[in-house]
Coordinates of C-alpha atoms and ligand atoms in Angstrom, one line a residue:
X1 CA 18.5 33.0 24.7
X2 CA 18.0 35.4 21.8
X3 CA 16.1 34.1 18.8
X4 CA 17.2 35.3 15.4
X5 CA 15.3 35.0 12.2
X6 CA 17.6 34.4 9.2
X7 CA 15.9 35.1 5.8
X8 CA 17.1 32.7 3.1
X9 CA 16.0 33.0 -0.5
X10 CA 16.3 29.5 -2.0
X11 CA 16.5 30.9 -5.6
X12 CA 19.8 32.5 -4.6
X13 CA 21.5 29.4 -3.2
X14 CA 22.9 28.4 -6.6
X15 CA 22.1 25.9 -9.4
X16 CA 21.0 22.4 -9.0
X17 CA 22.5 19.6 -11.1
X18 CA 20.8 16.3 -11.6
X19 CA 22.6 13.1 -12.2
X20 CA 20.5 10.3 -13.6
X21 CA 22.0 6.9 -12.9
X22 CA 20.6 3.7 -14.4
X23 CA 18.7 1.7 -11.8
X24 CA 18.8 4.4 -9.2
X25 CA 15.5 4.9 -7.4
X26 CA 15.6 8.7 -8.0
X27 CA 18.0 11.2 -9.4
X28 CA 21.0 12.2 -7.5
X29 CA 21.4 16.0 -7.1
X30 CA 24.1 18.5 -6.3
X31 CA 24.2 22.2 -6.1
X32 CA 26.8 24.6 -7.6
X33 CA 26.5 26.9 -4.6
X34 CA 26.7 30.6 -5.2
X35 CA 28.6 32.7 -2.7
X36 CA 26.3 35.3 -1.0
X37 CA 24.4 36.1 2.1
X38 CA 21.8 33.4 1.6
X39 CA 24.4 30.7 1.4
X40 CA 26.3 32.2 4.3
X41 CA 23.1 32.1 6.5
X42 CA 22.4 28.5 5.6
X43 CA 26.0 27.5 6.3
X44 CA 25.8 29.2 9.7
X45 CA 22.6 27.3 10.5
X46 CA 24.2 24.0 9.4
X47 CA 27.2 24.7 11.6
X48 CA 24.9 25.3 14.5
X49 CA 23.3 22.0 13.9
X50 CA 26.7 20.2 13.9
X51 CA 28.4 22.1 16.8
X52 CA 25.6 22.8 19.3
X53 CA 22.7 21.0 20.9
X54 CA 20.2 23.8 20.2
X55 CA 17.7 22.9 17.5
X56 CA 17.3 25.1 14.4
X57 CA 13.9 25.8 12.8
X58 CA 13.7 25.5 9.0
X59 CA 11.0 25.5 6.3
X60 CA 10.0 22.4 4.4
X61 CA 7.3 22.2 1.8
X62 CA 4.7 21.0 4.4
X63 CA 5.3 22.9 7.6
X64 CA 8.3 24.4 9.4
X65 CA 10.4 21.8 11.2
X66 CA 12.6 22.0 14.3
X67 CA 15.7 20.1 13.4
X68 CA 18.6 18.5 15.2
X69 CA 21.4 16.0 14.4
X70 CA 19.5 12.7 14.6
X71 CA 22.6 10.8 15.7
X72 CA 23.3 12.8 18.9
X73 CA 21.1 12.2 21.9
X74 CA 21.8 15.6 23.5
X75 CA 20.7 17.4 20.4
X76 CA 17.6 15.3 20.0
X77 CA 16.6 15.8 23.6
X78 CA 16.8 19.5 23.2
X79 CA 14.0 19.3 20.5
X80 CA 11.6 17.7 23.0
X81 CA 12.5 20.3 25.6
X82 CA 12.0 23.3 23.3
X83 CA 8.6 22.0 22.1
X84 CA 7.4 20.6 25.4
X85 CA 6.9 17.3 23.5
X86 CA 6.1 14.0 25.3
X87 CA 9.1 11.7 25.1
X88 CA 7.1 8.8 23.8
X89 CA 6.3 10.6 20.5
X90 CA 8.9 9.6 17.9
X91 CA 10.4 12.1 15.4
X92 CA 10.7 11.9 11.6
X93 CA 14.3 11.7 10.2
X94 CA 14.9 13.9 7.2
X95 CA 17.4 12.9 4.6
X96 CA 18.8 14.6 1.5
X97 CA 19.7 11.4 -0.5
X98 CA 18.9 7.8 -0.9
X99 CA 22.4 6.9 0.1
X100 CA 22.1 8.8 3.4
X101 CA 18.9 6.7 4.1
X102 CA 20.7 3.5 3.2
X103 CA 23.4 4.2 5.6
X104 CA 20.8 4.6 8.3
X105 CA 19.2 1.3 7.4
X106 CA 22.6 -0.5 7.6
X107 CA 23.7 1.0 10.9
X108 CA 27.1 0.5 12.3
X109 CA 27.2 -3.2 11.4
X110 CA 30.1 -3.4 9.0
X111 CA 30.2 -7.1 8.3
X112 CA 26.9 -8.1 6.7
X113 CA 26.3 -5.1 4.4
X114 CA 23.6 -5.2 1.8
X115 CA 23.9 -2.8 -1.1
X116 CA 20.2 -1.9 -0.9
X117 CA 18.2 -2.4 2.3
X118 CA 15.2 -0.3 1.5
X119 CA 12.2 -2.6 1.7
X120 CA 10.9 -3.3 -1.9
X121 CA 7.3 -2.2 -0.9
X122 CA 8.6 1.4 -0.7
X123 CA 10.3 1.6 -4.1
X124 CA 7.3 2.7 -6.1
X125 CA 6.5 5.3 -3.4
X126 CA 10.0 6.7 -3.3
X127 CA 10.1 6.8 -7.1
X128 CA 6.9 8.7 -7.3
X129 CA 6.7 10.9 -4.2
X130 CA 10.2 11.7 -3.1
X131 CA 11.4 14.2 -2.6
X132 CA 8.0 15.2 -1.1
X133 CA 5.4 15.1 1.7
X134 CA 5.6 11.3 2.4
X135 CA 7.1 9.7 5.5
X136 CA 7.8 5.9 5.4
X137 CA 8.3 3.7 8.4
X138 CA 11.5 1.6 8.2
X139 CA 13.2 -1.0 10.4
X140 CA 15.7 0.5 12.7
X141 CA 18.8 -1.7 12.8
X142 CA 20.2 -2.9 16.1
X143 CA 23.4 -1.0 15.6
X144 CA 21.6 2.1 14.6
X145 CA 23.3 5.5 14.1
X146 CA 20.1 7.2 15.3
X147 CA 19.9 8.5 18.9
X148 CA 17.4 6.3 20.7
X149 CA 15.3 9.4 21.6
X150 CA 14.4 9.7 17.9
X151 CA 12.4 6.5 17.8
X152 CA 11.0 6.7 21.3
X153 CA 11.8 3.1 21.9
X154 CA 10.1 1.7 18.8
X155 CA 12.0 -0.8 16.6
X156 CA 11.2 1.4 13.5
X157 CA 11.9 4.9 12.4
X158 CA 10.1 7.3 10.1
X159 CA 12.0 8.9 7.3
X160 CA 11.3 11.5 4.6
X161 CA 13.1 13.4 1.9
X162 CA 11.5 16.9 1.8
X163 CA 11.2 18.7 -1.5
X164 CA 11.9 22.1 -0.2
X165 CA 15.3 22.9 -1.7
X166 CA 16.2 24.9 1.4
X167 CA 15.6 21.9 3.6
X168 CA 17.5 19.6 1.3
X169 CA 20.5 22.0 1.1
X170 CA 20.5 22.4 4.9
X171 CA 20.6 18.7 5.6
X172 CA 23.3 18.3 3.0
X173 CA 25.4 21.1 4.5
X174 CA 24.9 19.8 8.0
X175 CA 26.2 16.4 6.8
X176 CA 23.9 14.5 9.2
X177 CA 20.3 13.3 9.0
X178 CA 18.0 15.8 10.8
X179 CA 15.4 14.6 13.2
X180 CA 12.6 17.2 13.0
X181 CA 9.0 17.4 14.3
X182 CA 6.9 20.4 13.4
X183 CA 8.4 23.6 14.9
X184 CA 5.3 24.5 17.0
X185 CA 5.0 24.4 20.8
X186 CA 3.4 21.0 21.6
X187 CA -0.5 21.1 21.1
X188 CA -0.4 24.3 19.0
X189 CA -1.2 24.4 15.3
X190 CA 1.8 23.6 13.1
X191 CA 3.8 26.6 11.9
X192 CA 3.6 27.4 8.1
X193 CA 5.6 30.7 8.3
X194 CA 8.7 31.8 10.3
X195 CA 6.6 34.2 12.4
X196 CA 4.6 31.3 13.7
X197 CA 7.7 29.6 14.9
X198 CA 8.8 32.8 16.6
X199 CA 5.5 33.2 18.3
X200 CA 5.8 29.7 19.9
X201 CA 9.6 29.2 20.4
X202 CA 11.0 32.7 21.0
X203 CA 13.7 32.5 23.6
X204 CA 14.0 28.7 23.3
X205 CA 16.1 28.4 20.2
X206 CA 18.8 30.6 18.5
X207 CA 17.9 30.4 14.9
X208 CA 14.8 30.3 12.7
X209 CA 15.5 30.1 8.9
X210 CA 12.8 32.1 7.1
X211 CA 12.2 30.7 3.7
X212 CA 8.7 32.2 3.3
X213 CA 5.3 30.5 3.7
X214 CA 5.0 26.7 3.2
X215 CA 3.7 25.4 -0.1
X216 CA 1.5 22.5 1.2
X217 CA 0.5 23.7 4.7
X218 CA -0.2 20.4 6.3
X219 CA 2.3 17.7 7.4
X220 CA 3.4 14.7 5.4
X221 CA 1.4 11.5 5.0
X222 CA 2.9 8.8 7.3
X223 CA 2.7 5.2 5.8
X224 CA 3.7 1.8 7.2
X225 CA 4.5 -0.6 4.4
X226 CA 6.0 -3.1 6.8
X227 CA 2.6 -4.2 8.0
X228 CA 0.1 -6.2 5.9
X229 CA -1.9 -4.7 4.4
X230 CA 0.1 -1.4 4.2
X231 CA -1.4 1.3 6.4
X232 CA -1.7 5.1 6.4
X233 CA -0.8 6.2 9.9
X234 CA -1.4 9.9 9.3
X235 CA -3.2 11.6 6.4
X236 CA -1.1 14.4 4.8
X237 CA 0.3 15.9 1.6
X238 CA 0.0 12.6 -0.4
X239 CA -3.5 11.3 -0.8
X240 CA -4.9 7.8 -0.4
X241 CA -5.8 7.8 -4.1
X242 CA -2.3 8.6 -5.1
X243 CA -1.0 5.8 -2.9
X244 CA -3.5 3.3 -4.3
X245 CA -2.1 3.9 -7.8
X246 CA 1.2 2.4 -6.7
X247 CA 2.0 -1.3 -7.1
X248 CA 1.6 -3.1 -3.7
X249 CA -0.4 -0.2 -2.3
X250 CA -3.8 -0.9 -4.1
X251 CA -5.3 -2.0 -0.8
X252 CA -3.7 0.4 1.6
X253 CA -5.9 0.8 4.7
X254 CA -6.5 3.8 7.0
X255 CA -4.9 3.2 10.3
X256 CA -5.8 6.5 12.1
X257 CA -8.9 7.9 13.6
X258 CA -9.8 11.6 13.4
X259 CA -11.5 11.6 16.8
X260 CA -9.5 11.5 20.0
X261 CA -12.0 9.5 22.1
X262 CA -11.5 5.7 22.3
X263 CA -8.1 5.6 20.7
X264 CA -6.2 3.5 23.1
X265 CA -3.0 2.8 21.2
X266 CA -2.6 4.6 17.9
X267 CA 0.2 3.2 15.9
X268 CA 1.7 6.6 15.2
X269 CA 2.1 7.6 18.8
X270 CA 1.8 11.4 18.0
X271 CA -1.8 10.9 16.9
X272 CA -3.1 10.4 20.4
X273 CA -2.3 13.8 21.7
X274 CA -4.4 17.0 21.7
X275 CA -3.2 18.8 18.6
X276 CA -3.4 21.8 16.4
X277 CA -5.3 23.8 19.0
X278 CA -5.7 27.5 19.1
X279 CA -6.6 29.2 22.4
X280 CA -10.2 29.9 21.1
X281 CA -12.9 27.2 21.1
X282 CA -13.1 25.7 17.6
X283 CA -16.6 24.8 16.4
X284 CA -16.3 22.6 13.3
X285 CA -19.1 22.2 10.7
X286 CA -18.8 19.3 8.4
X287 CA -18.5 20.0 4.6
X288 CA -21.8 21.1 3.1
X289 CA -23.4 22.2 6.5
X290 CA -25.2 25.5 6.5
X291 CA -23.5 28.5 8.2
X292 CA -24.4 29.2 11.9
X293 CA -27.3 31.5 12.6
X294 CA -27.5 34.2 15.2
X295 CA -29.2 31.7 17.5
X296 CA -26.0 29.6 17.4
X297 CA -23.8 32.5 18.3
X298 CA -26.1 33.4 21.1
X299 CA -25.5 30.1 22.8
X300 CA -22.0 31.4 23.5
X301 CA -23.4 34.6 25.0
X302 CA -22.7 36.6 21.8
X303 CA -22.9 40.0 23.4
X304 CA -19.4 41.5 23.7
X305 CA -17.8 38.4 22.3
X306 CA -15.4 38.2 19.4
X307 CA -16.0 35.5 16.9
X308 CA -13.7 34.1 14.2
X309 CA -15.0 32.5 11.0
X310 CA -13.0 30.4 8.6
X311 CA -14.9 29.9 5.4
X312 CA -14.2 27.6 2.5
X313 CA -16.8 26.5 0.0
X314 CA -20.1 28.3 0.4
X315 CA -20.5 30.3 3.6
X316 CA -21.2 34.0 3.1
X317 CA -18.9 36.8 4.5
X318 CA -19.5 37.5 8.2
X319 CA -21.9 34.5 8.1
X320 CA -24.3 36.6 6.1
X321 CA -25.1 39.1 8.9
X322 CA -25.5 42.7 8.0
X323 CA -22.2 44.2 9.3
X324 CA -19.9 47.1 8.8
X325 CA -16.3 46.3 7.7
X326 CA -13.9 47.8 10.2
X327 CA -10.6 46.4 9.0
X328 CA -9.9 44.9 5.6
X329 CA -7.1 42.3 5.9
X330 CA -5.0 42.3 2.8
X331 CA -3.7 39.1 1.3
X332 CA -0.1 38.7 2.0
X333 CA 1.9 37.7 -1.1
X334 CA 5.4 36.3 -0.7
X335 CA 7.7 34.7 -3.2
X336 CA 8.4 31.1 -2.7
X337 CA 9.7 28.2 -4.7
X338 CA 7.0 25.7 -5.5
X339 CA 6.1 23.0 -7.8
X340 CA 2.6 22.5 -9.2
X341 CA 0.0 20.3 -7.6
X342 CA 0.6 16.7 -8.7
X343 CA -2.3 14.9 -10.3
X344 CA -0.2 13.0 -12.8
X345 CA -0.1 9.2 -13.1
X346 CA 2.8 7.3 -11.5
X347 CA 6.1 8.2 -13.1
X348 CA 9.3 6.4 -13.2
X349 CA 11.4 9.5 -12.3
X350 CA 11.3 11.6 -9.2
X351 CA 10.2 15.2 -8.8
X352 CA 13.6 16.7 -8.6
X353 CA 13.4 18.1 -12.1
X354 CA 10.4 20.3 -10.9
X355 CA 12.2 21.6 -7.9
X356 CA 13.5 24.9 -9.2
X357 CA 11.3 25.4 -12.2
X358 CA 8.3 27.1 -10.8
X359 CA 8.5 30.2 -8.6
X360 CA 5.0 30.8 -7.6
X361 CA 3.4 33.5 -5.4
X362 CA 1.8 31.9 -2.4
X363 CA -0.8 34.0 -1.0
X364 CA -2.1 33.5 2.5
X365 CA -5.5 35.2 3.2
X366 CA -5.9 37.4 6.2
X367 CA -8.8 38.2 8.5
X368 CA -11.3 41.0 7.8
X369 CA -13.0 42.5 10.8
X370 CA -16.8 42.9 10.6
X371 CA -18.9 44.6 13.3
X372 CA -22.5 43.7 14.0
X373 CA -24.7 46.1 16.0
X374 CA -27.6 43.8 16.9
X375 CA -27.4 44.6 20.6
X376 CA -27.8 48.0 22.1
X377 CA -24.8 47.8 24.4
X378 CA -21.8 46.0 23.0
X379 CA -21.3 45.2 19.3
X380 CA -20.3 41.7 18.1
X381 CA -17.0 41.5 16.2
X382 CA -16.5 38.8 13.6
X383 CA -13.0 38.2 12.2
X384 CA -13.6 36.5 8.9
X385 CA -11.1 34.6 6.7
X386 CA -12.0 33.1 3.4
X387 CA -9.5 30.3 2.6
X388 CA -11.0 29.6 -0.9
X389 CA -12.8 26.5 -2.2
X390 CA -9.9 24.3 -3.4
X391 CA -8.6 21.8 -0.9
X392 CA -5.0 22.8 -1.6
X393 CA -5.7 26.4 -0.8
X394 CA -7.6 25.4 2.4
X395 CA -4.6 23.2 3.4
X396 CA -2.1 26.0 2.7
X397 CA -4.0 28.6 4.8
X398 CA -5.5 26.6 7.6
X399 CA -2.9 26.7 10.4
X400 CA -2.1 30.3 9.6
X401 CA -5.8 31.2 9.9
X402 CA -6.2 29.5 13.3
X403 CA -3.1 31.3 14.6
X404 CA -4.2 34.7 13.2
X405 CA -7.7 34.4 14.8
X406 CA -6.0 33.6 18.2
X407 CA -4.0 36.8 17.8
X408 CA -7.2 38.8 17.2
X409 CA -8.4 37.5 20.5
X410 CA -11.4 35.5 19.2
X411 CA -13.4 33.5 21.8
X412 CA -15.0 31.1 19.4
X413 CA -13.9 30.1 15.8
X414 CA -16.5 28.7 13.5
X415 CA -15.0 26.6 10.7
X416 CA -16.7 25.5 7.5
X417 CA -15.3 22.0 6.8
X418 CA -14.7 20.5 3.4
X419 CA -15.8 17.3 1.9
X420 CA -13.3 14.5 2.6
X421 CA -15.3 11.5 1.3
X422 CA -13.8 11.2 -2.1
X423 CA -10.2 10.7 -1.1
X424 CA -8.6 12.1 -4.2
X425 CA -7.3 15.3 -2.6
X426 CA -5.8 16.7 0.5
X427 CA -9.2 17.2 2.2
X428 CA -8.7 14.1 4.4
X429 CA -5.6 15.7 5.9
X430 CA -7.4 19.1 6.4
X431 CA -10.4 17.5 8.1
X432 CA -8.2 15.3 10.3
X433 CA -6.4 18.4 11.7
X434 CA -9.7 20.2 12.1
X435 CA -11.4 17.4 14.0
X436 CA -8.5 17.2 16.3
X437 CA -8.5 21.0 16.9
X438 CA -12.3 21.2 17.4
X439 CA -14.0 21.1 20.7
X440 CA -17.4 21.0 19.2
X441 CA -18.4 19.2 16.0
X442 CA -21.6 20.0 14.2
Ligands
TXA501 O1 5.6 17.2 7.2 C1 6.1 16.7 8.2 O2 6.0 15.4 8.4 C2 6.7 17.6 9.3 C3 7.9 18.2 8.6 C4 8.7 19.1 9.6 O3 8.7 17.3 8.0 N1 7.1 16.9 10.4 C5 6.1 16.4 11.3 O4 6.7 15.8 12.4 O5 5.0 16.6 11.2 P1 5.8 15.5 13.8 O6 6.8 15.1 14.8 O7 5.0 16.7 14.1 O8 5.0 14.3 13.4 C6 5.5 13.0 13.2 C7 4.5 11.9 13.2 C8 3.9 11.7 14.6 O9 2.5 11.4 14.5 C9 4.7 10.4 15.0 O10 4.0 9.7 16.0 C10 4.8 9.7 13.7 O11 5.1 10.7 12.8 N2 6.0 8.8 13.7 C11 7.3 9.1 13.7 N3 8.1 8.0 13.8 C12 7.2 6.9 13.8 C13 7.4 5.5 13.9 N4 8.6 4.9 14.0 N5 6.3 4.7 13.9 C14 5.0 5.3 13.8 N6 4.8 6.6 13.8 C15 5.9 7.4 13.8
MG502 MG1 3.6 18.0 14.8

């Protein structure tokens, strides 16, 4: 199967219109679509989702997803096959509107229809964080429209409304909810650019929609408000502090473990698998730890080896070793639609109004090659990436950095962790992914 990458510029899809209805949880939206190649490409992808069983990769604000019609078993099974994903790991269902979600909650049962079946506990979360990087766990009705493969046999399903306009428009054009896990091959780091999807799934799918690099860079936060107290099943783009500001969520508890060992039955089944792993051995230093010394490198038989370094807060370039710069990786700047980081208090209206306002340049840092000549025979190469010191920048660049260092053929990657004790930023999600990727923790 030939895999095509379809570039789509979301700013050329048309104009969004917001319709505020009294008592609605969030605004309704529509687009006056603009004829053109971008819309044509998106329509083609939507048609492929409706008419074939082959999944389509598309960008969201968190990571790229691998989508299929969530109501058709054959289409959903093909996601698991393309990724090599274990069948007991349920998928997130992506919706474009509250109404679409309500139909899923009602199912095929036409007699006893409630006008609003979204559990009350989720209302403040939906108002504040949707569309956005938050997945909520909901009861799956007996007469569900969802293919049973989506929920992997659970009586609940996870749902989210992404805030990437490209993702929203794709779901809307497809006319069906899209089941979509991250579009990486199982166990690999999640993809945050179309090239990453191509690296993993080339020949396994027909279409990758390229909407540029992802704004957030780590996956959505998964929360279960059906349990008491409400629980965070996976840390992600929405922080524990943000959740605690919402009525009913003041006492939300952490229901995941960063370490793999000893986790017998995690409640988000996906959390038990080896994850986010590059081919190289990852050595993770907790936030604040000093950079590794030459002695540390030597324990891996440094001579002739290629090392990767991912720096954040304080480590010096090339770990402070005197080295010659061989290749100077330039930052890659790509246009993308983005909204500003949200540190505002809970609002009553959703984030739709921000969707098209801010077109920011996301920049993803690239590796620089340094060469050390401490040994007579073979030099030591260090591929060095500085992700920057803000947790948001680290989150945005992390998966891309792990993948780039794999491509450079590094044997060992040293990572400077960030402080995730405070809980008021995305650091918890970053460190969760790193602890799962790491073979050695310092
Ligand atoms: O940001 C994201 O969430 C991305 C983009 C594409 O939307 N998607 C994503 O999907 O990360 P995936 O499949 O890689 O991760 C889904 C997580 C898994 O840990 C899974 O076990 C959990 O959500 N999950 C899904 N349905 C669940 C359910 N009914 N109960 C508990 N956990 C569930
Ligand atoms: Mg995933």
